[in-house]
Short mmCIF file of N, CA and C in Angstrom, two decimals:
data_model
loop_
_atom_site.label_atom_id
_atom_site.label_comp_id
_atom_site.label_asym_id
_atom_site.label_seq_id
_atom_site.Cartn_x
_atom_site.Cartn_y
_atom_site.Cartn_z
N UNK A 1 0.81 -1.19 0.00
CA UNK A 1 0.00 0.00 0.00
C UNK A 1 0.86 1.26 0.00
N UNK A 2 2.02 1.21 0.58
CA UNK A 2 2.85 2.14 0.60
C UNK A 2 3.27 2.41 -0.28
N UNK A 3 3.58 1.51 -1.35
CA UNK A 3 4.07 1.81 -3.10
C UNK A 3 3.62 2.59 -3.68
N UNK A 4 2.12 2.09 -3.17
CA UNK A 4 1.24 3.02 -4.32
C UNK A 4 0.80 4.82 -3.78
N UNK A 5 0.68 4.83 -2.74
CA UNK A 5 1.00 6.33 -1.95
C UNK A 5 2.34 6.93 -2.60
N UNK A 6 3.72 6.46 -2.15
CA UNK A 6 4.47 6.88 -2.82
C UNK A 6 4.73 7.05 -4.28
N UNK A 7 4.08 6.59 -5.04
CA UNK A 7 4.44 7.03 -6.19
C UNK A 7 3.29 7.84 -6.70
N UNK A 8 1.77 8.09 -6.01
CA UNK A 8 1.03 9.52 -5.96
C UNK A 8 1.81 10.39 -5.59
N UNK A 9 2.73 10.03 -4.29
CA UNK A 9 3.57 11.78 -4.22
C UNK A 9 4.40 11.92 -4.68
N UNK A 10 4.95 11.24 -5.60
CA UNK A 10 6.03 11.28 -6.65
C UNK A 10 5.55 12.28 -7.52
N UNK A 11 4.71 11.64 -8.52
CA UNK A 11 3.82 12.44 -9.09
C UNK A 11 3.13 13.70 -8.99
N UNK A 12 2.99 13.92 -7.80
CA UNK A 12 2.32 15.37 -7.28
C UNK A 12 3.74 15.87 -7.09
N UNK A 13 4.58 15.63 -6.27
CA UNK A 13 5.91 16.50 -6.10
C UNK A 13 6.43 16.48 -7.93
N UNK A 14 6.71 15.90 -8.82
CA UNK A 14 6.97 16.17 -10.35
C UNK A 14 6.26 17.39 -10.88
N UNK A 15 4.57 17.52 -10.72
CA UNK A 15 4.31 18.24 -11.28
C UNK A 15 3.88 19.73 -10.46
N UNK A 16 4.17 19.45 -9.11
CA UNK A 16 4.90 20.71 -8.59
C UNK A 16 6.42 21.37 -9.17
N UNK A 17 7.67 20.37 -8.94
CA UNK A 17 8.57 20.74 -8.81
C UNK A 17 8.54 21.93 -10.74
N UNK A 18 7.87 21.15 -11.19
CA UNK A 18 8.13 21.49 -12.95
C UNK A 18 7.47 23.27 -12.96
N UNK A 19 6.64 22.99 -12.09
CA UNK A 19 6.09 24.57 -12.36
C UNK A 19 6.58 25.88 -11.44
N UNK A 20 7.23 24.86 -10.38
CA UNK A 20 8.04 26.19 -9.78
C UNK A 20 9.22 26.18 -10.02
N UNK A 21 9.94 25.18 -11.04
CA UNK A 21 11.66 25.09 -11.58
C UNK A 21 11.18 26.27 -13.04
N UNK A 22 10.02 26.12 -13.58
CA UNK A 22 9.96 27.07 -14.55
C UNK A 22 9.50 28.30 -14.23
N UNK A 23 8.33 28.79 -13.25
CA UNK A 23 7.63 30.31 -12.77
C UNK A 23 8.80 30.78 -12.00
N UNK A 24 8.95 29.87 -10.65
CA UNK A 24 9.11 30.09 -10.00
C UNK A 24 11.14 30.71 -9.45
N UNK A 25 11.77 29.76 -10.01
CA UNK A 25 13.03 30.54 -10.25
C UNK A 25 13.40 31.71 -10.94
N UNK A 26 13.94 32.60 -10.49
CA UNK A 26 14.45 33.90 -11.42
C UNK A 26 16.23 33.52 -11.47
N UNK A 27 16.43 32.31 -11.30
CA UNK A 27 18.14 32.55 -11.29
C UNK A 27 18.47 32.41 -13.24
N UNK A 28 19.37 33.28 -13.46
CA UNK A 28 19.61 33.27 -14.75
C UNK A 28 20.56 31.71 -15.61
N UNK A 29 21.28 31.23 -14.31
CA UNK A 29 21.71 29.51 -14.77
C UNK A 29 20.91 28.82 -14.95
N UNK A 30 19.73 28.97 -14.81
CA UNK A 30 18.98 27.68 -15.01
C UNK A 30 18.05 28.36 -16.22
N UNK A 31 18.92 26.94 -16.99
CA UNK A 31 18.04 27.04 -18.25
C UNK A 31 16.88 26.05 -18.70
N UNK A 32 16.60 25.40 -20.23
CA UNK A 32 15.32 25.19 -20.31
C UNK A 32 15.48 23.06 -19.38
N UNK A 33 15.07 23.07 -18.26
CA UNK A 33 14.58 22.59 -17.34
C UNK A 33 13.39 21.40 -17.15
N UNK A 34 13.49 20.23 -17.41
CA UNK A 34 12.21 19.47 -17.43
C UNK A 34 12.70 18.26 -16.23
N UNK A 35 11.49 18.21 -15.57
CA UNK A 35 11.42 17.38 -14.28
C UNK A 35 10.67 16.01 -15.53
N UNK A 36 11.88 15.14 -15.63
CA UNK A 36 11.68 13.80 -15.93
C UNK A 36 10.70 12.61 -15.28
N UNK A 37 11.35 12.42 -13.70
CA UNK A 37 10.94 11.74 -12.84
C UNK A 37 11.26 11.87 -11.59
N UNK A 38 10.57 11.56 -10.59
CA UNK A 38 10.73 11.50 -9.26
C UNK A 38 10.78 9.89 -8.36
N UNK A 39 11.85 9.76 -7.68
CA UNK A 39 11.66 8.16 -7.36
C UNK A 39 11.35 8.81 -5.96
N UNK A 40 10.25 7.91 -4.84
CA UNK A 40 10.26 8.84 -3.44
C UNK A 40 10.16 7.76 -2.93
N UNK A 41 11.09 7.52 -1.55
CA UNK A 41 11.18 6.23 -0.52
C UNK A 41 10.11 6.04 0.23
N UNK A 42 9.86 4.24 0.23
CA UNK A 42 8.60 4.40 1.08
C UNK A 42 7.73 5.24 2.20
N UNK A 43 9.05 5.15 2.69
CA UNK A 43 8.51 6.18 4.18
C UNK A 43 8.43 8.02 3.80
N UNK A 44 8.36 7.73 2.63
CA UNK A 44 8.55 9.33 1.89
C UNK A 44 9.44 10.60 2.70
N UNK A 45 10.51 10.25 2.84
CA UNK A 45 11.71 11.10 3.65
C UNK A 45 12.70 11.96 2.68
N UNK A 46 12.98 10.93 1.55
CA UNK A 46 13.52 11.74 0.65
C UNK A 46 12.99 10.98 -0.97
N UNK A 47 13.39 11.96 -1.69
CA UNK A 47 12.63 11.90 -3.37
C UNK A 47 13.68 12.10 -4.20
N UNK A 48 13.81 11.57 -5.03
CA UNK A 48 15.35 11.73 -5.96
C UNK A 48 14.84 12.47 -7.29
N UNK A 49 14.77 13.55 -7.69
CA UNK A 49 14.25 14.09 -8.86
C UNK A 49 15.04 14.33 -10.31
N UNK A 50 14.49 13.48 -10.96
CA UNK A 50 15.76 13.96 -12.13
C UNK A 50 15.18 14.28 -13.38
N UNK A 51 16.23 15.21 -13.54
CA UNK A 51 16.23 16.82 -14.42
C UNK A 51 17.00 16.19 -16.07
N UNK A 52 16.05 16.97 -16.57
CA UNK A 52 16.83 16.83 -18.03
C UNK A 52 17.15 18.63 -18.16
N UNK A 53 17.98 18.45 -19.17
CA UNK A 53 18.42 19.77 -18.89
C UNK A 53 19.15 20.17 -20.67
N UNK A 54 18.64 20.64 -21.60
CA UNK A 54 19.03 21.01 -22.70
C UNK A 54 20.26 22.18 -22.96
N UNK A 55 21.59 21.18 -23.72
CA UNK A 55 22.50 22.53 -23.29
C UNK A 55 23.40 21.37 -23.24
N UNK A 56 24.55 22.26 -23.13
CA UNK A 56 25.78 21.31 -23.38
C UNK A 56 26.44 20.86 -21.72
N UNK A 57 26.74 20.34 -21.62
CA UNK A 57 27.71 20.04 -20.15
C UNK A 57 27.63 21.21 -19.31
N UNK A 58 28.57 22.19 -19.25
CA UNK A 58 28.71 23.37 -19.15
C UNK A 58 27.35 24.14 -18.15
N UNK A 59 26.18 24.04 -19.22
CA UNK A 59 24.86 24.29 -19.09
C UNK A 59 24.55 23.44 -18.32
N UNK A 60 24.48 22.32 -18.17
CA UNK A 60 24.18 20.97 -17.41
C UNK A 60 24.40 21.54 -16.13
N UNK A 61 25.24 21.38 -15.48
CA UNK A 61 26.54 21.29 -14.25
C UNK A 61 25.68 23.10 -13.78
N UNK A 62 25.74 24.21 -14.42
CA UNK A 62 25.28 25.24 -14.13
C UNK A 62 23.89 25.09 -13.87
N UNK A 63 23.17 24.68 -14.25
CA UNK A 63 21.46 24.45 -13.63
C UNK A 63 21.76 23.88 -12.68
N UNK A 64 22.34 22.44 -12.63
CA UNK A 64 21.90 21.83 -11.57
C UNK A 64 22.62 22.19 -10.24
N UNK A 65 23.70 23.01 -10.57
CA UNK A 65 24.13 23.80 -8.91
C UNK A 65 22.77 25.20 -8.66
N UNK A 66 22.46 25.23 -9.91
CA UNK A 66 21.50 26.52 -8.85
C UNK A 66 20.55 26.00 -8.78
N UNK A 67 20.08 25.16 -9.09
CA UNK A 67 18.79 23.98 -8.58
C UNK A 67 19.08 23.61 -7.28
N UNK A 68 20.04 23.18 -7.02
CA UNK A 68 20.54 22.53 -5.42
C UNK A 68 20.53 23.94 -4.79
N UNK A 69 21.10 24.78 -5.04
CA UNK A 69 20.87 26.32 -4.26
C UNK A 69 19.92 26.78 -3.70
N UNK A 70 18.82 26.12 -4.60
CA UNK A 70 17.14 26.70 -4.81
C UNK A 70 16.61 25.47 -3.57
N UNK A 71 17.28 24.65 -3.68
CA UNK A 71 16.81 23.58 -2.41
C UNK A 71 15.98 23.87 -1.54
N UNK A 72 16.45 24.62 -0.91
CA UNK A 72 15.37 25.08 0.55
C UNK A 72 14.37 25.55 0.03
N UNK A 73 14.54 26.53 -1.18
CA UNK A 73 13.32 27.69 -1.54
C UNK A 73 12.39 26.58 -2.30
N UNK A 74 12.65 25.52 -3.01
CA UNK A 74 11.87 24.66 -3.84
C UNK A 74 11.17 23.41 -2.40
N UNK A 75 11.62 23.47 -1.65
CA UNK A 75 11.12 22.76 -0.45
C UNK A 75 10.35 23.34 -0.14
N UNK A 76 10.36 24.36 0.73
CA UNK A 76 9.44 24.96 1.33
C UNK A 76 8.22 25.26 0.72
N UNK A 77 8.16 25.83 -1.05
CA UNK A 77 6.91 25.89 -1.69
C UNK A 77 6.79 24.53 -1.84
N UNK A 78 7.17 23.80 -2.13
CA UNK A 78 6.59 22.25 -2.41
C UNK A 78 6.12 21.84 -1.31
N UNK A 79 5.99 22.11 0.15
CA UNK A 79 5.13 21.92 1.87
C UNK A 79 4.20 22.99 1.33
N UNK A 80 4.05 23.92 1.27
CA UNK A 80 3.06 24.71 1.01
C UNK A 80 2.15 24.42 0.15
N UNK A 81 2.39 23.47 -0.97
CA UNK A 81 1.62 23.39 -2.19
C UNK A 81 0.85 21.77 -1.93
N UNK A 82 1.50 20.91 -1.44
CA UNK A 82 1.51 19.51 -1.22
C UNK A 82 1.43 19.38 0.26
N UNK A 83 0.19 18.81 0.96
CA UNK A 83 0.33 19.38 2.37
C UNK A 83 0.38 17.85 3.16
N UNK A 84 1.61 17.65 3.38
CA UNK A 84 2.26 16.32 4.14
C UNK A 84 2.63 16.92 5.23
N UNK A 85 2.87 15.88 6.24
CA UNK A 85 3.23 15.99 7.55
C UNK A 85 4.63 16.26 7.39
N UNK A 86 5.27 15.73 6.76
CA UNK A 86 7.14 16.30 6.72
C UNK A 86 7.02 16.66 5.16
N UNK A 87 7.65 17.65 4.62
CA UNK A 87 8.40 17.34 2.97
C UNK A 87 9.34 16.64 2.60
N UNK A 88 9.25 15.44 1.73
CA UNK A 88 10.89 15.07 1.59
C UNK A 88 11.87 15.59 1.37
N UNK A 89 13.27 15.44 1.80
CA UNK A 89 14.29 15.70 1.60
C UNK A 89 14.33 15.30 -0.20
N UNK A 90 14.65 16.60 -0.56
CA UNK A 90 15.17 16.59 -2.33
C UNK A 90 16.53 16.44 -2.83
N UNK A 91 16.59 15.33 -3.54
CA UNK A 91 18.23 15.23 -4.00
C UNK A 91 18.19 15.01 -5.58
N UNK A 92 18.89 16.28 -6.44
CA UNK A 92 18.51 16.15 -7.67
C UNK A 92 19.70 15.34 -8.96
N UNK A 93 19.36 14.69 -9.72
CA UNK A 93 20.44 14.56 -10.54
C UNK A 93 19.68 14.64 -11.62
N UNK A 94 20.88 14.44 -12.65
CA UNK A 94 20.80 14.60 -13.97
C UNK A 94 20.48 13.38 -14.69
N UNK A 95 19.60 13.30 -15.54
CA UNK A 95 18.87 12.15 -16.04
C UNK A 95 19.19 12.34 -18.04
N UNK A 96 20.22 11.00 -17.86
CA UNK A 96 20.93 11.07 -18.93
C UNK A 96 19.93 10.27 -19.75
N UNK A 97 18.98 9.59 -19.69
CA UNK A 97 18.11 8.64 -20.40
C UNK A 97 17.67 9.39 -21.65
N UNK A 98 17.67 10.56 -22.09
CA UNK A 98 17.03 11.02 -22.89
C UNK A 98 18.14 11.21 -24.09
N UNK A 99 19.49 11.56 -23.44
CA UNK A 99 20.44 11.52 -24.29
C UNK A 99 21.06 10.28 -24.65
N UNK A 100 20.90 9.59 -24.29
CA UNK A 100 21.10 7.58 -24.04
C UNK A 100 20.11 7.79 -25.53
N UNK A 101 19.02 7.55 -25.43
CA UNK A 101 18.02 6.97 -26.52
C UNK A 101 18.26 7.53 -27.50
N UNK A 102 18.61 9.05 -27.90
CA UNK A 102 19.19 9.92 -28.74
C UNK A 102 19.81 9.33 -29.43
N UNK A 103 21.37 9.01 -28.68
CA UNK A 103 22.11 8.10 -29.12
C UNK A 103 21.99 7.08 -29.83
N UNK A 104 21.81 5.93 -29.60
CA UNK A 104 20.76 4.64 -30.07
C UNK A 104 20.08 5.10 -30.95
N UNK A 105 19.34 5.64 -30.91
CA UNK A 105 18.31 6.35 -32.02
C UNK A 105 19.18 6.62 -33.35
N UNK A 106 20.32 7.22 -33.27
CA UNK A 106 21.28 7.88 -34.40
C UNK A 106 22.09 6.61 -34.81
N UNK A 107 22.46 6.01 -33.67
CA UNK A 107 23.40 4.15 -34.18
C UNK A 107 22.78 3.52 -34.81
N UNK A 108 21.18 2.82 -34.55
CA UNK A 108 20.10 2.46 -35.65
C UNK A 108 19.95 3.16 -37.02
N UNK A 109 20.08 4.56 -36.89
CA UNK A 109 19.72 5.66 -38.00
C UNK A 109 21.09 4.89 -38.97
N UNK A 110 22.52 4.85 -38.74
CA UNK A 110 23.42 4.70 -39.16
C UNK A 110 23.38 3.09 -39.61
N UNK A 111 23.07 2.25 -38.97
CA UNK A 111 22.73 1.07 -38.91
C UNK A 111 22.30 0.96 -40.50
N UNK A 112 20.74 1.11 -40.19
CA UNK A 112 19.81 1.00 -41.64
C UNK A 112 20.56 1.67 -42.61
N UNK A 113 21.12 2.97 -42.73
CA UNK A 113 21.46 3.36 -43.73
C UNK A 113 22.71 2.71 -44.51
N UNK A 114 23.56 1.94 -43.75
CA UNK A 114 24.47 1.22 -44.60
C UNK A 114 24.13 0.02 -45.18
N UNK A 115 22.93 -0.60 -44.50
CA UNK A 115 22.70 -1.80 -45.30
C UNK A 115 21.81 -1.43 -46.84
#
């Protein structure tokens, strides 16, 4: 039963986090920004959120330090918006899956075209 709770507040914390990583930040490092997925531990204590992030390395590494900066400030509206007894602790990374399939996607592309 707990699975399925947690991954409702997965879901509700995702489509929080997406609208205050886009309204809600004014920091000029963070660029264009999409909340992928959220994994959140049973006991919902902490939530692992990961960010795709368009942009080269550089760009990468620069969002996601002022994302972690924004930590407290993206916590606190996410208790305000989502009304749990604790907020989870947020720990964000970078979610390479999109550039993974990209990849693959272009090796197949190359694939077919030589045969």
């Amino acid at each position: 039963m707990s699975k399925i709770r947690a991954g409702r507040v997965g879901e509700q914390i995702k489509k929080e986090l997406s609208q205050l990583i886009q309204s809600g930040l004014k920091d000029p490092r963070v660029g264009f920004v999409t909340v992928t997925g959220v994994d959140v531990t049973n006991d919902l204590s902490q939530a692992k959120v990961y960010l795709s992030v368009f942009g080269d390395e550089e760009q990468k590494s620069d969002s996601l330090r002022a994302i972690e900066k924004a930590n407290g400030f993206l916590r606190s509206e996410l208790g305000k918006a989502i009304r749990l007894r604790h907020t989870p602790e947020l720990i964000f990374k970078i979610d390479e899956s999109v550039a993974y399939g990209s990849h693959i996607e272009k090796l197949l592309g190359e694939i077919g075209k030589n045969e």
